[in-house]
PDB file of C-alpha atoms in Angstrom:
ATOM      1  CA  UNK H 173     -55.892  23.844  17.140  1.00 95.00           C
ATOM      2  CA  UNK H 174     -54.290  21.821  19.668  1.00 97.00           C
ATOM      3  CA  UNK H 175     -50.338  20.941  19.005  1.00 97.00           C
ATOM      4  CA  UNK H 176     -49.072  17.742  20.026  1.00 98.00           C
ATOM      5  CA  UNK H 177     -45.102  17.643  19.562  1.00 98.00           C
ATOM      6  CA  UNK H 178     -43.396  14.212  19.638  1.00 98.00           C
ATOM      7  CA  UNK H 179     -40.114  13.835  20.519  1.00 98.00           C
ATOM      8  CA  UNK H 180     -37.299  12.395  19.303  1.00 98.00           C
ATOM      9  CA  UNK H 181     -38.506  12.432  15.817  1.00 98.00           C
ATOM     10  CA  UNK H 182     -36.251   9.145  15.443  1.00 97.00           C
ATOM     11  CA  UNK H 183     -34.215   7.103  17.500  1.00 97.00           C
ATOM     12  CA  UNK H 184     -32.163   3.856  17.082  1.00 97.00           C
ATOM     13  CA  UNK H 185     -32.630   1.346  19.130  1.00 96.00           C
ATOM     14  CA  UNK H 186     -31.639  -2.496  20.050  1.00 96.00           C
ATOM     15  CA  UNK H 187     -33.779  -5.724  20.857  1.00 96.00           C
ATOM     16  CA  UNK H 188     -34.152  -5.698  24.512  1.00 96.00           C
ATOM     17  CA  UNK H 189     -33.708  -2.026  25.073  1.00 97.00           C
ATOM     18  CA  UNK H 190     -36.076   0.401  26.616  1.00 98.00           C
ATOM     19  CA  UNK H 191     -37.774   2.885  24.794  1.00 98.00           C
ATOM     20  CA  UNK H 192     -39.492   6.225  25.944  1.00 98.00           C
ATOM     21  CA  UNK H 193     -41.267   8.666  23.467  1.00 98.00           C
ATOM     22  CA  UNK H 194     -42.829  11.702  24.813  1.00 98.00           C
ATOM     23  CA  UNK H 195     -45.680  14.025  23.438  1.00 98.00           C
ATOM     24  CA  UNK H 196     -46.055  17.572  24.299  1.00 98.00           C
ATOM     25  CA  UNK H 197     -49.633  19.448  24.233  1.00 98.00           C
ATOM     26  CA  UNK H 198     -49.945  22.928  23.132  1.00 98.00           C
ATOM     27  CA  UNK H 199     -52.061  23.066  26.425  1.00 97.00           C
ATOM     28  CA  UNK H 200     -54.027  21.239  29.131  1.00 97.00           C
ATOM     29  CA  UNK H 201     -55.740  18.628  27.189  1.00 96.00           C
ATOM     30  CA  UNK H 202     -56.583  16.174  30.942  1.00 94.00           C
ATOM     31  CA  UNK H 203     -55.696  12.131  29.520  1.00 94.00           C
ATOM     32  CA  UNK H 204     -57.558  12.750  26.076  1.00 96.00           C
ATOM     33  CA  UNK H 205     -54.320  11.567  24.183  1.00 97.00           C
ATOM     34  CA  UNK H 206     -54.224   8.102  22.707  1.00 98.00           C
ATOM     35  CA  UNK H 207     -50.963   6.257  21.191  1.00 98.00           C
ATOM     36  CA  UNK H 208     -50.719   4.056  17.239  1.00 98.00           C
ATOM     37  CA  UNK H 209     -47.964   2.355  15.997  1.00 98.00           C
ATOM     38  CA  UNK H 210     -48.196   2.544  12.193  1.00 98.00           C
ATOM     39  CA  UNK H 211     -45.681   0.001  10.017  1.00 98.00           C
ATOM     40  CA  UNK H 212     -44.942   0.792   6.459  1.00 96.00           C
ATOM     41  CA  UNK H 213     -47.864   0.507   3.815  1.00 96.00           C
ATOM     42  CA  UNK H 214     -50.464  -0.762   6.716  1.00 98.00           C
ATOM     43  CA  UNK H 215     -52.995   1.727   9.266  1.00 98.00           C
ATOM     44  CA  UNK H 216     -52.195   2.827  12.487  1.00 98.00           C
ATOM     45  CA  UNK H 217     -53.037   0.638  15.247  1.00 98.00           C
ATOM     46  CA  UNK H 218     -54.263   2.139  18.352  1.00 98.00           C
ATOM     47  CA  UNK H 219     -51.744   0.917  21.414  1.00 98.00           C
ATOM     48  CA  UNK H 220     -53.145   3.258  24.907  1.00 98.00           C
ATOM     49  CA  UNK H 221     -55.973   5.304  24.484  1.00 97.00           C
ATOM     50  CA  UNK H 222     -56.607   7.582  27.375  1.00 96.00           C
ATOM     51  CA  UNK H 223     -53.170   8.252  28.740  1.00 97.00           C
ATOM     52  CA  UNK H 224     -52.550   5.169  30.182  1.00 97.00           C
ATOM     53  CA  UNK H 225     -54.771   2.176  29.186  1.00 97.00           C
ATOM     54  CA  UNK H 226     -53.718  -0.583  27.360  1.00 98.00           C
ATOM     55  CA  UNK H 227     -56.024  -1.526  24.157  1.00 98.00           C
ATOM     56  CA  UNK H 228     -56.697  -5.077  24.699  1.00 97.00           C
ATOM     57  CA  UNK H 229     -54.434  -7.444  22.643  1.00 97.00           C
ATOM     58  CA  UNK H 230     -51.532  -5.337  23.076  1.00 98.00           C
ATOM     59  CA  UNK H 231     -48.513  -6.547  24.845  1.00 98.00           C
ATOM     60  CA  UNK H 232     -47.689  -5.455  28.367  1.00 98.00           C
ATOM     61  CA  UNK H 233     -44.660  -4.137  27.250  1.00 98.00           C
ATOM     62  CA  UNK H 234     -45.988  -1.072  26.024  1.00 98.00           C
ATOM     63  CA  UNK H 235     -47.369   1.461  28.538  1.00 98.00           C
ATOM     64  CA  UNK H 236     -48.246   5.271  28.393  1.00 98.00           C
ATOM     65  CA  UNK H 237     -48.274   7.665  31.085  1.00 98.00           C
ATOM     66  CA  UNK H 238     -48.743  11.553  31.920  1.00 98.00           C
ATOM     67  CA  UNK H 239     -51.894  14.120  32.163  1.00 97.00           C
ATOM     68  CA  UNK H 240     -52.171  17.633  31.415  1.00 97.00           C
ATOM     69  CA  UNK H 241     -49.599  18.632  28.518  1.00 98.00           C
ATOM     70  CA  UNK H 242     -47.118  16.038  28.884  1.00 98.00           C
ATOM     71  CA  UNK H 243     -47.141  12.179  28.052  1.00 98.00           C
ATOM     72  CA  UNK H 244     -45.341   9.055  27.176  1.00 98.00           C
ATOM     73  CA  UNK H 245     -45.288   5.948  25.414  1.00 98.00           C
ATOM     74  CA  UNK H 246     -42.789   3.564  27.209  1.00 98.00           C
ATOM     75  CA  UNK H 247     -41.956   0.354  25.184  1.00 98.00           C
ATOM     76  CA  UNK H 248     -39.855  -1.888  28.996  1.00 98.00           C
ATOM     77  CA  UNK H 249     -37.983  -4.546  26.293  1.00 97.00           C
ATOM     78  CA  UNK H 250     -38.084  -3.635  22.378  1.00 97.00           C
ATOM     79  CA  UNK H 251     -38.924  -6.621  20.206  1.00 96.00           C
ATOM     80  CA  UNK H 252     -38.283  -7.176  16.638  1.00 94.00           C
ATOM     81  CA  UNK H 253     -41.770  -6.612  15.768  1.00 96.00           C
ATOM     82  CA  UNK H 254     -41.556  -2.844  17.588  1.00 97.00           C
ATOM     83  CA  UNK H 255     -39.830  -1.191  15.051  1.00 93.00           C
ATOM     84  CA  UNK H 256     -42.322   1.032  13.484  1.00 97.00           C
ATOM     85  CA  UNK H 257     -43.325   4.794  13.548  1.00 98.00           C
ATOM     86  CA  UNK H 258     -45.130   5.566  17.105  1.00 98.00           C
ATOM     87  CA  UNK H 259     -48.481   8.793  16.541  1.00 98.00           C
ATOM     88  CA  UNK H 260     -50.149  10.590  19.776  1.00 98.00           C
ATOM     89  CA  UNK H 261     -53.750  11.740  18.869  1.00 98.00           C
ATOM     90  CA  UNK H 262     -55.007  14.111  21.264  1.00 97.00           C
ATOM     91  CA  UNK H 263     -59.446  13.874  21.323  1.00 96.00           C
ATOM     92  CA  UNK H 264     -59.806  16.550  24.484  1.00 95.00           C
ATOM     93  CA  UNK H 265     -61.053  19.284  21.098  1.00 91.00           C
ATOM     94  CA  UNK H 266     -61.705  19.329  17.856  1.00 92.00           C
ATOM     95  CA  UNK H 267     -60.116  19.259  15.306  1.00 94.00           C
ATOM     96  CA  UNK H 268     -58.396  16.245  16.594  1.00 96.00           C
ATOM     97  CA  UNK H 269     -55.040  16.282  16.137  1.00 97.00           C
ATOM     98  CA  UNK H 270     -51.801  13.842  15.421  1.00 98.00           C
ATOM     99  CA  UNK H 271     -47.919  14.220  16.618  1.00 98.00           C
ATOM    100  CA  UNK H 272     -45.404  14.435  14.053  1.00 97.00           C
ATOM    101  CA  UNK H 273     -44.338  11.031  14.847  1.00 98.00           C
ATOM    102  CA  UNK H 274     -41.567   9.071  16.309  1.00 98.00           C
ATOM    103  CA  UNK H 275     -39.877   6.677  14.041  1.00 98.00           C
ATOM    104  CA  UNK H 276     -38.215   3.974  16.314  1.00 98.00           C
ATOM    105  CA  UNK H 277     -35.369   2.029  13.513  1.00 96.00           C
ATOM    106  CA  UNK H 278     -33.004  -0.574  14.220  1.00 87.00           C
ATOM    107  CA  UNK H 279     -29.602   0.209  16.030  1.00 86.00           C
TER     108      UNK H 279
ATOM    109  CA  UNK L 234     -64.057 -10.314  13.191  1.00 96.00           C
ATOM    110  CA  UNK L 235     -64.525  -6.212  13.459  1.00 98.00           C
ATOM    111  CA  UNK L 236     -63.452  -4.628  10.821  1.00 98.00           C
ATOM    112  CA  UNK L 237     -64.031  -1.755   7.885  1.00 98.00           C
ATOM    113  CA  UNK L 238     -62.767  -2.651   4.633  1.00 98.00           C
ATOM    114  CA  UNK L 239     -62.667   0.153   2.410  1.00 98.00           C
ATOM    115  CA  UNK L 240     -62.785   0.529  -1.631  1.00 98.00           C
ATOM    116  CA  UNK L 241     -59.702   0.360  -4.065  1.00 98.00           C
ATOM    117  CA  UNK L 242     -56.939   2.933  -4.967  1.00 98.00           C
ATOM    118  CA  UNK L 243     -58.388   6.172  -7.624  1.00 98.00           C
ATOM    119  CA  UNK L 244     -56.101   8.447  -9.625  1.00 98.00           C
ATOM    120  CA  UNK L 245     -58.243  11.479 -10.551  1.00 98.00           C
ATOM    121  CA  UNK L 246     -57.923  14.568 -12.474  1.00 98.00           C
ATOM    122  CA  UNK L 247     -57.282  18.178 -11.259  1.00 98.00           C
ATOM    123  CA  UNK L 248     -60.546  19.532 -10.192  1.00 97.00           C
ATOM    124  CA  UNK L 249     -62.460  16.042 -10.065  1.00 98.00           C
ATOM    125  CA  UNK L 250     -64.384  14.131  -7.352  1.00 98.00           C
ATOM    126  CA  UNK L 251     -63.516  10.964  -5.861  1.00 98.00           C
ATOM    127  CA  UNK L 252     -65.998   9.149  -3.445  1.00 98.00           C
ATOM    128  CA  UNK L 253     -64.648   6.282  -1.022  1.00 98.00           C
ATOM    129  CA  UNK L 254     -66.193   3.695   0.618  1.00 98.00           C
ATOM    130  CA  UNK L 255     -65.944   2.097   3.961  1.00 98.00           C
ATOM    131  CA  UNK L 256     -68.193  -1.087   4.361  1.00 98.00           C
ATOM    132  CA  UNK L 257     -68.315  -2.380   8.439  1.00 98.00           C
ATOM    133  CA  UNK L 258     -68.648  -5.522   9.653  1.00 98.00           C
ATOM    134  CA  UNK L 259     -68.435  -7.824  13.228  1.00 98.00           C
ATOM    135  CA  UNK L 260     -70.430  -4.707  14.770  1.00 98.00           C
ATOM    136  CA  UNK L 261     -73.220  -2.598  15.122  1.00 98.00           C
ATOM    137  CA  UNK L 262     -72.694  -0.205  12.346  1.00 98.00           C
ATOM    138  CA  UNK L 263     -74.937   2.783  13.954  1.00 97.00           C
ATOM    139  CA  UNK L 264     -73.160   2.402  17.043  1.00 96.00           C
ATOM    140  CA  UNK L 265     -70.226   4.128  16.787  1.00 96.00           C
ATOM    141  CA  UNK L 266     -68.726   7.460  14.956  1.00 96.00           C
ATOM    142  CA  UNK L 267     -66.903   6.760  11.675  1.00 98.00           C
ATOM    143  CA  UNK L 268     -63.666   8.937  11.662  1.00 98.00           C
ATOM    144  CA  UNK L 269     -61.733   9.824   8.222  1.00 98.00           C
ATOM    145  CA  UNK L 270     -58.140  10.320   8.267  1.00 98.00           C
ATOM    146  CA  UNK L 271     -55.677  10.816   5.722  1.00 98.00           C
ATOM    147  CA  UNK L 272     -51.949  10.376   5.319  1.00 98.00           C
ATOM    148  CA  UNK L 273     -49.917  11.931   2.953  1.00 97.00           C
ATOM    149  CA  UNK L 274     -46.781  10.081   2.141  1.00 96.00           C
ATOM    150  CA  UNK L 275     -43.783  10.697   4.687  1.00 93.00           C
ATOM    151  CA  UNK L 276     -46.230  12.746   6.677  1.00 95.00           C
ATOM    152  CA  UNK L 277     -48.142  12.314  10.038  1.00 95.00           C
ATOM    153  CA  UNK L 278     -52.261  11.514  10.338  1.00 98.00           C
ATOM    154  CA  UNK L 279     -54.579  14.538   9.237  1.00 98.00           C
ATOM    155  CA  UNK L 280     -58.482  14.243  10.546  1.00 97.00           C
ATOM    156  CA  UNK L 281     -60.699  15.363   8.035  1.00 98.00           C
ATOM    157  CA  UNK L 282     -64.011  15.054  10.620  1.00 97.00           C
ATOM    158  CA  UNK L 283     -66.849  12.889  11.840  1.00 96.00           C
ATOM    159  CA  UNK L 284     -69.887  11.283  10.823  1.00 97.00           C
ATOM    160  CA  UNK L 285     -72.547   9.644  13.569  1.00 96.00           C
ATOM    161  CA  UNK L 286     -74.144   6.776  11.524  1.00 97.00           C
ATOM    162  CA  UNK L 287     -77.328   6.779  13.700  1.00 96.00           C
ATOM    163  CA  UNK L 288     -78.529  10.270  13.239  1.00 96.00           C
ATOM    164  CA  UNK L 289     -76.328  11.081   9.302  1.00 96.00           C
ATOM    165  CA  UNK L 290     -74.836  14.049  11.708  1.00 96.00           C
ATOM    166  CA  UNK L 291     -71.471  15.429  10.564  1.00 97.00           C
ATOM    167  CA  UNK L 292     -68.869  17.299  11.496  1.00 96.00           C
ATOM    168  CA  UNK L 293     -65.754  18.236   9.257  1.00 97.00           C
ATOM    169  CA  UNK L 294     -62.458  20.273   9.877  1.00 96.00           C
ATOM    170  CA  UNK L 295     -62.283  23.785   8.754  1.00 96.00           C
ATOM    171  CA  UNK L 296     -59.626  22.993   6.207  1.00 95.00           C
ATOM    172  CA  UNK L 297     -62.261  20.773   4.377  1.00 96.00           C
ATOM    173  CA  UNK L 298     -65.083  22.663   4.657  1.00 96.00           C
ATOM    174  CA  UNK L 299     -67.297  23.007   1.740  1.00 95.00           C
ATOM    175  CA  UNK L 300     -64.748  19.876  -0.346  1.00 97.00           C
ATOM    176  CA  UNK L 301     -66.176  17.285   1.483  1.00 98.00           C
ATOM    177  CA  UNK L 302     -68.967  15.147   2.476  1.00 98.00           C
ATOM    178  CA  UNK L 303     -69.851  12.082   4.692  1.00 98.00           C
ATOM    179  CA  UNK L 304     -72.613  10.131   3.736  1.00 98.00           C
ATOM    180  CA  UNK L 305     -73.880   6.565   5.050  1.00 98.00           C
ATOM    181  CA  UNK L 306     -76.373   3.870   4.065  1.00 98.00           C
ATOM    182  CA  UNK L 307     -77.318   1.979   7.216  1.00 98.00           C
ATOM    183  CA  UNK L 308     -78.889  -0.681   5.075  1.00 98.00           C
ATOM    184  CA  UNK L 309     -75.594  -1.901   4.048  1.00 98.00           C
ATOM    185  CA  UNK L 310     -73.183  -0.844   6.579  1.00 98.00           C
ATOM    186  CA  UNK L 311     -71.258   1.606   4.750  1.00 98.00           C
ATOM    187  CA  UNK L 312     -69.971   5.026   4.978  1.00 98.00           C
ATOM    188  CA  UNK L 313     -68.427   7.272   2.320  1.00 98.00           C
ATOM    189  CA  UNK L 314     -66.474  10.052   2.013  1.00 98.00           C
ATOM    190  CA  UNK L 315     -66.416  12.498  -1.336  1.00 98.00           C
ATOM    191  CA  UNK L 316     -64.049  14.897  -1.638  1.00 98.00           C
ATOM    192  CA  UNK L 317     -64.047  17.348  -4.663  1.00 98.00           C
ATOM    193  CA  UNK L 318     -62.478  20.156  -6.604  1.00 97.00           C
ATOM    194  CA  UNK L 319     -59.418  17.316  -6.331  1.00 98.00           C
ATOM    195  CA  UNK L 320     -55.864  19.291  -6.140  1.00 97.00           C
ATOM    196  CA  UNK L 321     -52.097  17.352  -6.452  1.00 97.00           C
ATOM    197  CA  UNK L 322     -52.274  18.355  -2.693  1.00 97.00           C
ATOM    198  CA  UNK L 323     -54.622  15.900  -1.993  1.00 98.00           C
ATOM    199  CA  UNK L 324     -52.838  13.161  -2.843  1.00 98.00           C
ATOM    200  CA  UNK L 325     -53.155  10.941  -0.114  1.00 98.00           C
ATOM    201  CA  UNK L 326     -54.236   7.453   1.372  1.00 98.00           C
ATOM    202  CA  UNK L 327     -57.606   8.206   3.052  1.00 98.00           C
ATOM    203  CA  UNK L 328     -58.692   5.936   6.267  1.00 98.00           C
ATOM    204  CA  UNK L 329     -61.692   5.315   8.068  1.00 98.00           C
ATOM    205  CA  UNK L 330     -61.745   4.766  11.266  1.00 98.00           C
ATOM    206  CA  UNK L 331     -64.166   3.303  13.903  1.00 98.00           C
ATOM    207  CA  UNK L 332     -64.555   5.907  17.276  1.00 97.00           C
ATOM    208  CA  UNK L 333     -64.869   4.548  20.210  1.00 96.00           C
ATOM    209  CA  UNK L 334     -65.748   6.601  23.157  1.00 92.00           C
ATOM    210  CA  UNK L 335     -63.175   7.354  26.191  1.00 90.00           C
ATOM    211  CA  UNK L 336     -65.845   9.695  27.428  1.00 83.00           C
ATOM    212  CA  UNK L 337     -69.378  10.403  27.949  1.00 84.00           C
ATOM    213  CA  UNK L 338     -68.442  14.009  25.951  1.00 81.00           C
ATOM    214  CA  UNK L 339     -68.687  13.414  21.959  1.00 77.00           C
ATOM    215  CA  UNK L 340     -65.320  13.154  20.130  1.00 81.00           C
ATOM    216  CA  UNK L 341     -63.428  12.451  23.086  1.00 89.00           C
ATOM    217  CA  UNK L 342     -62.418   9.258  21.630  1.00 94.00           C
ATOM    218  CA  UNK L 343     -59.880   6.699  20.606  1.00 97.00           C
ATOM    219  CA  UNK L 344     -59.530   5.045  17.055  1.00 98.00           C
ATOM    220  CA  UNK L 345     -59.843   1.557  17.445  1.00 97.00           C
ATOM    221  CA  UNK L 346     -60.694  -0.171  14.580  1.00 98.00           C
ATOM    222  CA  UNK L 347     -59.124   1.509  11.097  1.00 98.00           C
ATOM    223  CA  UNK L 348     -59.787   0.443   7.121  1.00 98.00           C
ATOM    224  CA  UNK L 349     -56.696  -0.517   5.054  1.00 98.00           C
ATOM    225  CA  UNK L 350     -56.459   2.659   3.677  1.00 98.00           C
ATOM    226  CA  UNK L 351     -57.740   4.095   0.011  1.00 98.00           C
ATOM    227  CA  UNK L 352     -54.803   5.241  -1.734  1.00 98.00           C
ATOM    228  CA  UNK L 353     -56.040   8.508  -3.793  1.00 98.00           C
ATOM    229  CA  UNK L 354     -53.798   9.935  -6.437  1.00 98.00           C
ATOM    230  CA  UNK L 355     -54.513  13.445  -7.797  1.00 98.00           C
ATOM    231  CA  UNK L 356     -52.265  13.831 -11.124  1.00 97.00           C
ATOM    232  CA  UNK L 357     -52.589  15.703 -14.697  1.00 94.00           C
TER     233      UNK L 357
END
């Protein structure tokens, strides 16, 4: 199985600032990794898929980045609305597999 | 709109079955690979495997193996998921998911559309 390591596992953070989460592959797994943000008692909701593109209806504040066995989910200007817990999925093998997770609470 | 709307919350037994549901709408149900997911509480997303709704062809996770089964009727845009020999370790909410391809190379996808979860309580 493929590992995918998120890190931090939480951080506190203010309206406005700029957040970075980064996700770690076991190995090489190309731009198969895709980003959620899940909020208490609802699904995840796919933000990038592919590394780096946005899902449509998400705001531009959120981009992802990286190849290979490294990645990450920048959020430029956190809004209210942001704080959340933050998944990467890699789909390069099966079985697919989830980060630990990256709960982002308020400072 | 898109969406898969999925059946209410179960509390089972030790050692019983519980079946879920996941009806789609707003899209072409054979289309596109239903995913199932579950969550136990506090703890990160765990794929359980893959259904095609076009050809019925499946693919499941070692760790389920032999528990579970995907099933489908096309006629009414749903897909299931039964899991058996229930344990207090699967306690869990259960998710479908929609797959959409990022890749012409099968299960290299992204999860783009996702039910509202079936909360599934094992307990004595």
């Amino acid at each position: 199985d493929i590992q995918l390591t998120q890190s931090p596992p939480s951080l506190s953070a203010s309206v406005g600032d700029r957040v970075t989460i980064t996700c770690r592959a076991g190995r090489s797994i190309s731009g198969y990794l895709n980003w959620y943000q899940q909020k208490p008692g609802k699904a995840p909701r796919l933000l990038i898929y592919a590394a780096s593109s946005l899902e449509s209806g998400v705001p531009s504040r959120f981009s992802g980045s990286g190849s290979g066995t490294d990645f990450t989910l920048t959020i430029s200007s956190l809004q209210p609305e942001d704080f959340a817990t933050y998944y990467c999925q890699q789909s390069y093998g099966t079985p697919l597999t989830f980060g630990g997770g990256t709960k982002v609470e308020i400072k | 709109q898109v969406q898969l709307v999925q059946s209410g919350a179960e509390v089972k037994k030790p050692g019983a079955s519980v079946k879920v549901s996941c009806r789609a709408s707003g899209y072409t149900f054979t289309d596109y690979d239903i995913i199932w997911v579950r969550q136990a509480t506090g703890k990160g997303p765990e794929w359980m495997g893959w259904m095609n709704p076009n050809s019925g062809t499946t693919g499941y996770a070692q760790k389920f193996q032999g528990s579970v089964a995907f099933t489908r009727d096309t006629s009414i845009s749903t897909a299931y998921m039964e899991l058996s020999s229930l344990r207090s370790e699967d306690t869990a909410v259960y998710y479908c998911a929609r797959g959409r391809a990022i890749s012409i190379i099968r299960l290299q996808i992204c999860l783009d559309v996702w039910g509202q979860g079936t909360t599934v309580t094992v307990s004595s």
